[in-house]
Each structure stands twice: as structure tokens, then as C-alpha cells.
């Protein structure tokens, strides 16, 4: 068994209902593999930062934990954006306050930055009842040692306000990270679990700031010249999963439309990545991946459509009619009635979102995807000239894949000025795939030309997006009452006003759209262009 890095912790965190922790502790997946009795202790950890939250800004945490009759000081980095690991540096201290003089590791010191002990203040404290048990998966050299921690308690502020904690942490002590996912999948059969991306520190800072969960965009992906093709696949897929999971909490609240939007973006990026590397993925695996992505995207889609309709299409028309004179009271009332009907459909669509994200299928998908990456599941295929490229540098493949995506976009937009709406939508999809590919590989190229290219691409894509939103609005209005709800008398009139308003806007911007298409054709590519490309 390979020993874990002393300065790294590799763990998988799972949210569980408090009433299910005992059920999970008794699960066969644990009972059959436990290497000793379980141990329970209370952990009280105080997290420190400066008044201006410099450590939080640096994505670093500094805590002092009371352990029996002693104290342990710990510095941690933020979890990797594309993996399970994070930096961790521990040392014993004499009391409940930090002692920065005991931190000698250069990486930990760099993470903390310039810092004086007099600047530090306690920000929040976690009080956790932790029960741990060690298990071993596999045999001999292929075995993995995992510490399972069942945590129940709370993170609290000095004023007494608190947020509950109920989770299972699987920490790899030695062996393969894939074993974490294998064990998690088995535990998920015993009780509902959900992948938890938020650390206790992150929840404490959120509580201290008083801010609700926020939607987050994808982190910038970094590949270096030495990354292999399969290394790039692993890193890209992990980043997409992290982006997806990071937006779960805000999406479940249903109050910020950006949450479900970012989850859908993460899924589109993931599907685009799987398609980009399709030649290296065995067909059964590819079909499973695409099937699960389509299922989840389909569950989120209606909520996003109604969000866009309410905020970007209906809202400006409604505001204009409420401000203006001379339209008559009935038109305003009709638009308000349409808004109420649309809101009812939006709320029902979010019920579908919550059911999907809270389902066993969703958890199994994320855990199965994680296991696929850690096991390098794509290697499960005959050795061929194509599959052997997995072990070569991604720099040798990026140009080819970018050219392939670029040519598909050009073909999709041929004769753009005369393309109907449906074909322009297909062009928009091709442009998205091109943009995602460029974002995946951008760190392999000079940043300035990449940024210029992406800006021109995004401007055209956004304009096409509004065209698609108007087409989607027409479909939504036809579907508004197909669930059996009753239509208010003035709704058809209001629907006509909304569609007419935006149809005129689309007509007015047609010349700009055609100009943006030509700008895209003229955009200077940041990658090499093979002679046979054109």
C-alpha cells in the first residue's frame, strides 16, 4: 500500500441526515472491513483569521483544535479544484491560541503570507462529535486503508448563532483514491448521501459573513506542457464535477437563477469534454456518461427556461408597461396575470430540480464519475494506435481538437445571413463547444491572444443566445397551461405583446448579428493551423 503524503490529505466528504449516521456506521460495507473498534471523541476547533479576512482571501485556514488534554494547530489549503486533495500541516501547540513560530514548512508559510500573531482573531468554532473507524478495501499491494469519520455537531459564532454539521468523511491513509468512491457508492446503498464540497471552514466563513450561498463560475483550468492526454481528461472532468457540485446549494434554494444556470453550464462543459475526447472513451462508458448528463440536464432545463423567461424576457416588457402611460389598465393587468402564471410554472420546475439533485441517481452519477476518473476507466479497451495517444502529451493533440471544433462551427454557420432560427441554434451549440475546448486548453497558449479570441467568440455567442431565448419563450407560452392549469382571460394578449416586443428587437439587431459572424470568421486563431486545415 502506498502511504499518503504527510503534507496532503485526500478525502471525500459526504453529507448525510443526522438520523442516518447510525445506519451508515452499521452498514455491511464497514462492518465487514473494519480493522478495529470505533472510537468516539469530541473535537472543538477554533478558526482564526485577521480582521480583514486575509487568510480567507488566500483560501487558507488556520485552526487550533483541543484534543483531549492537548492542542493541535493546523494549516490547510483549499480543496483542489479538480481533485480530492488539499495541503495540511499540523503541529502541537501549548495552548488554545496559534503559535506561528512553529510553522516551518515553506509551502504552508507561503500559503499564509505575511502575518503577525497579534493580527489574528477567533472567527468561529466547530464543535463536533466524531466517531472514527478504519477499514481496509482490497488485498495485498492493491489494498487501501481508509479512515471513516462520522461527524455530528455544529459550527458556531461567538454570538451563539450556528449552522449544523452532519457528514461522513472518508480519508485515504494509503492506497488508491478510487477506493474512496467505491466505498462511498456502497455506503449510498445504506442511506441517502450527497457529495459535500463545502468544508467546515467554508461554512463557518459563510455564517460569519451573513451571506447566503452564491452561484460560482468555473475556475480557470490549468494544464501544463507535461500533461498527458489522459491527465487532461481527468483534470477537465474533475473540474466540471467541482463546478457542478459547487452550485448545488444555491440551486436548491431556487432564489438565484444563476445557480441552476451554472449547474447547466457545468453539465454542458462536461458533455463537451466527453465528446471532445470521444475517440479515447469506450462506447459503453460513453453511452452511460452521456445518458446521465442528458437526464440531469433535462431535469434542470425547464427551471432555467422559466428563469430566463421571467427575468430577461417578461421583466423588461412588464416594467415598461408599468412605467408608461396610455397602454390602458387592462394591458398591465394582462401582463401581470401572465407573470403570475409563469411564476407558478417556474416554481413547479424547481420542484423537479430538487427531486433530481436530491435523488440517489444523482449521487450515484457523481460518485460513479469520480470512480471512473480515479480508476482511469478509459483504459479498459484494447491497445490501439488511437488509445496509445492517451499517454502522449496533450500539447500534441490540442491544436487538432481546436481545429476540428473550429471547422464544425464554420460549417454550421455557412450562409449565416439566410439561416433559419433552428440552424442558428445549431451554430450556437457548435460555438459553445468551440469555446469550451478553448477554455480547456487555454493555459497551453499565450493568454493575450486566447483572451482576445474568446471575447470575440463570446460576443457572437451571446447575441445568438438572445435569439434562442426568444424562440424558447414562444414554446414556453404554448406550454404554459399544458399541465391543466387555467388561463386568465388576458394571457393570450399579454403573450402576444411579449413575443412581439422581442421579435422586433431581434429584427433590429439582424445587421449586427451578421457583422458578428464575419468578425468570428476573421478572428485570429491562437493555435497553430495545419496546412490541410482549410
PDB file of C-alpha atoms in Angstrom, residues 35-179:
ATOM      1  CA  UNK A  35      -9.788  -3.259  11.270  1.00  0.00           C
ATOM      2  CA  UNK A  36     -10.646  -2.336  14.859  1.00  0.00           C
ATOM      3  CA  UNK A  37     -13.353  -0.897  17.120  1.00  0.00           C
ATOM      4  CA  UNK A  38     -14.860   2.514  16.545  1.00  0.00           C
ATOM      5  CA  UNK A  39     -13.712   5.412  18.708  1.00  0.00           C
ATOM      6  CA  UNK A  40     -15.760   8.487  19.631  1.00  0.00           C
ATOM      7  CA  UNK A  41     -14.424  11.843  20.795  1.00  0.00           C
ATOM      8  CA  UNK A  42     -15.477  15.480  20.873  1.00  0.00           C
ATOM      9  CA  UNK A  43     -13.447  17.892  18.744  1.00  0.00           C
ATOM     10  CA  UNK A  44     -13.521  21.607  19.478  1.00  0.00           C
ATOM     11  CA  UNK A  45     -11.721  23.627  16.812  1.00  0.00           C
ATOM     12  CA  UNK A  46     -11.350  27.399  16.731  1.00  0.00           C
ATOM     13  CA  UNK A  47     -10.583  29.029  13.378  1.00  0.00           C
ATOM     14  CA  UNK A  48      -8.502  32.202  13.273  1.00  0.00           C
ATOM     15  CA  UNK A  49      -8.150  34.994  10.735  1.00  0.00           C
ATOM     16  CA  UNK A  50      -7.291  38.669  10.535  1.00  0.00           C
ATOM     17  CA  UNK A  51      -9.890  41.392  10.889  1.00  0.00           C
ATOM     18  CA  UNK A  52      -9.876  41.896   7.113  1.00  0.00           C
ATOM     19  CA  UNK A  53     -10.069  38.129   6.429  1.00  0.00           C
ATOM     20  CA  UNK A  54      -6.735  37.865   4.644  1.00  0.00           C
ATOM     21  CA  UNK A  55      -6.470  34.108   5.212  1.00  0.00           C
ATOM     22  CA  UNK A  56      -9.918  33.539   3.748  1.00  0.00           C
ATOM     23  CA  UNK A  57      -8.962  35.624   0.722  1.00  0.00           C
ATOM     24  CA  UNK A  58      -5.874  33.431   0.282  1.00  0.00           C
ATOM     25  CA  UNK A  59      -8.068  30.308   0.576  1.00  0.00           C
ATOM     26  CA  UNK A  60      -6.132  29.244   3.647  1.00  0.00           C
ATOM     27  CA  UNK A  61      -7.425  28.116   7.048  1.00  0.00           C
ATOM     28  CA  UNK A  62      -5.691  28.241  10.410  1.00  0.00           C
ATOM     29  CA  UNK A  63      -7.251  26.438  13.358  1.00  0.00           C
ATOM     30  CA  UNK A  64      -6.356  25.217  16.833  1.00  0.00           C
ATOM     31  CA  UNK A  65      -8.101  22.022  17.948  1.00  0.00           C
ATOM     32  CA  UNK A  66      -8.428  20.803  21.511  1.00  0.00           C
ATOM     33  CA  UNK A  67      -7.601  17.083  21.550  1.00  0.00           C
ATOM     34  CA  UNK A  68      -8.050  15.542  24.988  1.00  0.00           C
ATOM     35  CA  UNK A  69      -5.541  17.315  27.238  1.00  0.00           C
ATOM     36  CA  UNK A  70      -3.586  18.926  24.378  1.00  0.00           C
ATOM     37  CA  UNK A  71      -3.884  21.262  21.409  1.00  0.00           C
ATOM     38  CA  UNK A  72      -3.032  20.831  17.726  1.00  0.00           C
ATOM     39  CA  UNK A  73      -2.518  23.700  15.287  1.00  0.00           C
ATOM     40  CA  UNK A  74      -3.409  23.027  11.652  1.00  0.00           C
ATOM     41  CA  UNK A  75      -2.904  24.980   8.448  1.00  0.00           C
ATOM     42  CA  UNK A  76      -4.915  23.835   5.429  1.00  0.00           C
ATOM     43  CA  UNK A  77      -5.147  24.921   1.828  1.00  0.00           C
ATOM     44  CA  UNK A  78      -8.444  24.953  -0.037  1.00  0.00           C
ATOM     45  CA  UNK A  79      -9.504  21.655  -1.624  1.00  0.00           C
ATOM     46  CA  UNK A  80      -8.096  21.164  -5.102  1.00  0.00           C
ATOM     47  CA  UNK A  81     -10.493  22.480  -7.713  1.00  0.00           C
ATOM     48  CA  UNK A  82     -10.040  19.313  -9.759  1.00  0.00           C
ATOM     49  CA  UNK A  83      -9.438  16.611  -7.177  1.00  0.00           C
ATOM     50  CA  UNK A  84      -9.730  15.242  -3.648  1.00  0.00           C
ATOM     51  CA  UNK A  85      -6.520  16.578  -2.136  1.00  0.00           C
ATOM     52  CA  UNK A  86      -5.570  19.583  -0.083  1.00  0.00           C
ATOM     53  CA  UNK A  87      -2.480  20.698   1.762  1.00  0.00           C
ATOM     54  CA  UNK A  88      -2.388  20.049   5.519  1.00  0.00           C
ATOM     55  CA  UNK A  89       0.322  20.930   8.068  1.00  0.00           C
ATOM     56  CA  UNK A  90      -0.101  20.056  11.751  1.00  0.00           C
ATOM     57  CA  UNK A  91       1.907  20.594  14.915  1.00  0.00           C
ATOM     58  CA  UNK A  92       1.275  20.502  18.657  1.00  0.00           C
ATOM     59  CA  UNK A  93       0.907  23.838  20.449  1.00  0.00           C
ATOM     60  CA  UNK A  94       0.892  24.612  24.169  1.00  0.00           C
ATOM     61  CA  UNK A  95      -2.431  26.426  24.322  1.00  0.00           C
ATOM     62  CA  UNK A  96      -5.668  27.347  22.583  1.00  0.00           C
ATOM     63  CA  UNK A  97      -4.119  30.145  20.508  1.00  0.00           C
ATOM     64  CA  UNK A  98      -1.981  29.841  17.356  1.00  0.00           C
ATOM     65  CA  UNK A  99       1.818  29.845  17.510  1.00  0.00           C
ATOM     66  CA  UNK A 100       3.087  30.870  14.081  1.00  0.00           C
ATOM     67  CA  UNK A 101       6.729  30.333  15.066  1.00  0.00           C
ATOM     68  CA  UNK A 102       6.141  26.579  14.933  1.00  0.00           C
ATOM     69  CA  UNK A 103       5.217  26.660  11.232  1.00  0.00           C
ATOM     70  CA  UNK A 104       8.392  25.846   9.289  1.00  0.00           C
ATOM     71  CA  UNK A 105       7.170  24.327   6.032  1.00  0.00           C
ATOM     72  CA  UNK A 106       7.782  26.756   3.160  1.00  0.00           C
ATOM     73  CA  UNK A 107       4.548  25.849   1.339  1.00  0.00           C
ATOM     74  CA  UNK A 108       2.495  26.492   4.472  1.00  0.00           C
ATOM     75  CA  UNK A 109       4.270  29.800   5.093  1.00  0.00           C
ATOM     76  CA  UNK A 110       3.687  30.899   1.500  1.00  0.00           C
ATOM     77  CA  UNK A 111       0.028  29.980   1.836  1.00  0.00           C
ATOM     78  CA  UNK A 112      -0.426  32.104   4.965  1.00  0.00           C
ATOM     79  CA  UNK A 113       1.522  35.062   3.586  1.00  0.00           C
ATOM     80  CA  UNK A 114       2.858  37.910   5.766  1.00  0.00           C
ATOM     81  CA  UNK A 115       1.086  37.515   9.082  1.00  0.00           C
ATOM     82  CA  UNK A 116       1.597  38.524  12.703  1.00  0.00           C
ATOM     83  CA  UNK A 117       0.059  36.673  15.646  1.00  0.00           C
ATOM     84  CA  UNK A 118      -1.273  39.948  17.045  1.00  0.00           C
ATOM     85  CA  UNK A 119      -3.431  40.304  13.918  1.00  0.00           C
ATOM     86  CA  UNK A 120      -5.256  37.018  14.455  1.00  0.00           C
ATOM     87  CA  UNK A 121      -8.770  36.828  15.887  1.00  0.00           C
ATOM     88  CA  UNK A 122     -11.053  33.831  16.541  1.00  0.00           C
ATOM     89  CA  UNK A 123     -13.768  33.864  13.875  1.00  0.00           C
ATOM     90  CA  UNK A 124     -15.820  30.739  14.571  1.00  0.00           C
ATOM     91  CA  UNK A 125     -15.626  27.393  16.355  1.00  0.00           C
ATOM     92  CA  UNK A 126     -16.713  23.935  15.310  1.00  0.00           C
ATOM     93  CA  UNK A 127     -17.876  21.519  17.995  1.00  0.00           C
ATOM     94  CA  UNK A 128     -18.120  18.047  16.545  1.00  0.00           C
ATOM     95  CA  UNK A 129     -18.815  14.625  17.996  1.00  0.00           C
ATOM     96  CA  UNK A 130     -16.688  12.391  15.788  1.00  0.00           C
ATOM     97  CA  UNK A 131     -16.801   8.617  15.598  1.00  0.00           C
ATOM     98  CA  UNK A 132     -13.980   7.072  13.576  1.00  0.00           C
ATOM     99  CA  UNK A 133     -13.369   3.592  12.289  1.00  0.00           C
ATOM    100  CA  UNK A 134     -10.639   2.293   9.983  1.00  0.00           C
ATOM    101  CA  UNK A 135     -11.396  -0.056   7.107  1.00  0.00           C
ATOM    102  CA  UNK A 136      -9.317  -1.832   4.500  1.00  0.00           C
ATOM    103  CA  UNK A 137     -10.505  -2.391   0.933  1.00  0.00           C
ATOM    104  CA  UNK A 138      -8.807  -4.875  -1.369  1.00  0.00           C
ATOM    105  CA  UNK A 139      -5.952  -7.230  -0.609  1.00  0.00           C
ATOM    106  CA  UNK A 140      -2.168  -7.186  -0.642  1.00  0.00           C
ATOM    107  CA  UNK A 141      -0.496  -4.497  -2.720  1.00  0.00           C
ATOM    108  CA  UNK A 142      -3.889  -3.421  -4.110  1.00  0.00           C
ATOM    109  CA  UNK A 143      -5.382  -2.719  -0.687  1.00  0.00           C
ATOM    110  CA  UNK A 144      -6.400   0.737   0.536  1.00  0.00           C
ATOM    111  CA  UNK A 145      -6.639   1.972   4.128  1.00  0.00           C
ATOM    112  CA  UNK A 146      -9.429   4.475   4.775  1.00  0.00           C
ATOM    113  CA  UNK A 147     -10.394   6.276   7.961  1.00  0.00           C
ATOM    114  CA  UNK A 148     -14.143   6.899   8.122  1.00  0.00           C
ATOM    115  CA  UNK A 149     -15.301   9.768  10.337  1.00  0.00           C
ATOM    116  CA  UNK A 150     -18.960  10.233  11.244  1.00  0.00           C
ATOM    117  CA  UNK A 151     -19.343  13.881  12.262  1.00  0.00           C
ATOM    118  CA  UNK A 152     -22.310  15.423  14.032  1.00  0.00           C
ATOM    119  CA  UNK A 153     -22.323  18.867  15.601  1.00  0.00           C
ATOM    120  CA  UNK A 154     -22.267  22.499  14.575  1.00  0.00           C
ATOM    121  CA  UNK A 155     -20.161  25.442  13.507  1.00  0.00           C
ATOM    122  CA  UNK A 156     -20.902  28.418  15.746  1.00  0.00           C
ATOM    123  CA  UNK A 157     -20.046  32.089  16.053  1.00  0.00           C
ATOM    124  CA  UNK A 158     -19.117  33.853  19.308  1.00  0.00           C
ATOM    125  CA  UNK A 159     -22.653  35.337  19.417  1.00  0.00           C
ATOM    126  CA  UNK A 160     -24.169  31.835  19.558  1.00  0.00           C
ATOM    127  CA  UNK A 161     -25.552  31.616  16.028  1.00  0.00           C
ATOM    128  CA  UNK A 162     -24.732  28.279  14.431  1.00  0.00           C
ATOM    129  CA  UNK A 163     -25.074  26.039  11.402  1.00  0.00           C
ATOM    130  CA  UNK A 164     -25.455  22.245  11.818  1.00  0.00           C
ATOM    131  CA  UNK A 165     -22.975  19.652  10.576  1.00  0.00           C
ATOM    132  CA  UNK A 166     -23.873  16.071   9.700  1.00  0.00           C
ATOM    133  CA  UNK A 167     -21.497  14.300   7.369  1.00  0.00           C
ATOM    134  CA  UNK A 168     -19.253  11.356   6.659  1.00  0.00           C
ATOM    135  CA  UNK A 169     -15.598  11.940   5.793  1.00  0.00           C
ATOM    136  CA  UNK A 170     -13.626   9.238   4.025  1.00  0.00           C
ATOM    137  CA  UNK A 171      -9.906   9.970   4.363  1.00  0.00           C
ATOM    138  CA  UNK A 172      -7.382   7.940   2.416  1.00  0.00           C
ATOM    139  CA  UNK A 173      -4.480   6.894   4.618  1.00  0.00           C
ATOM    140  CA  UNK A 174      -2.841   4.740   1.954  1.00  0.00           C
ATOM    141  CA  UNK A 175      -3.750   3.174  -1.375  1.00  0.00           C
ATOM    142  CA  UNK A 176      -5.802   4.384  -4.331  1.00  0.00           C
ATOM    143  CA  UNK A 177      -8.186   7.385  -4.291  1.00  0.00           C
ATOM    144  CA  UNK A 178     -10.572   5.251  -6.355  1.00  0.00           C
ATOM    145  CA  UNK A 179     -11.244   3.242  -3.192  1.00  0.00           C
TER     146      UNK A 179
END
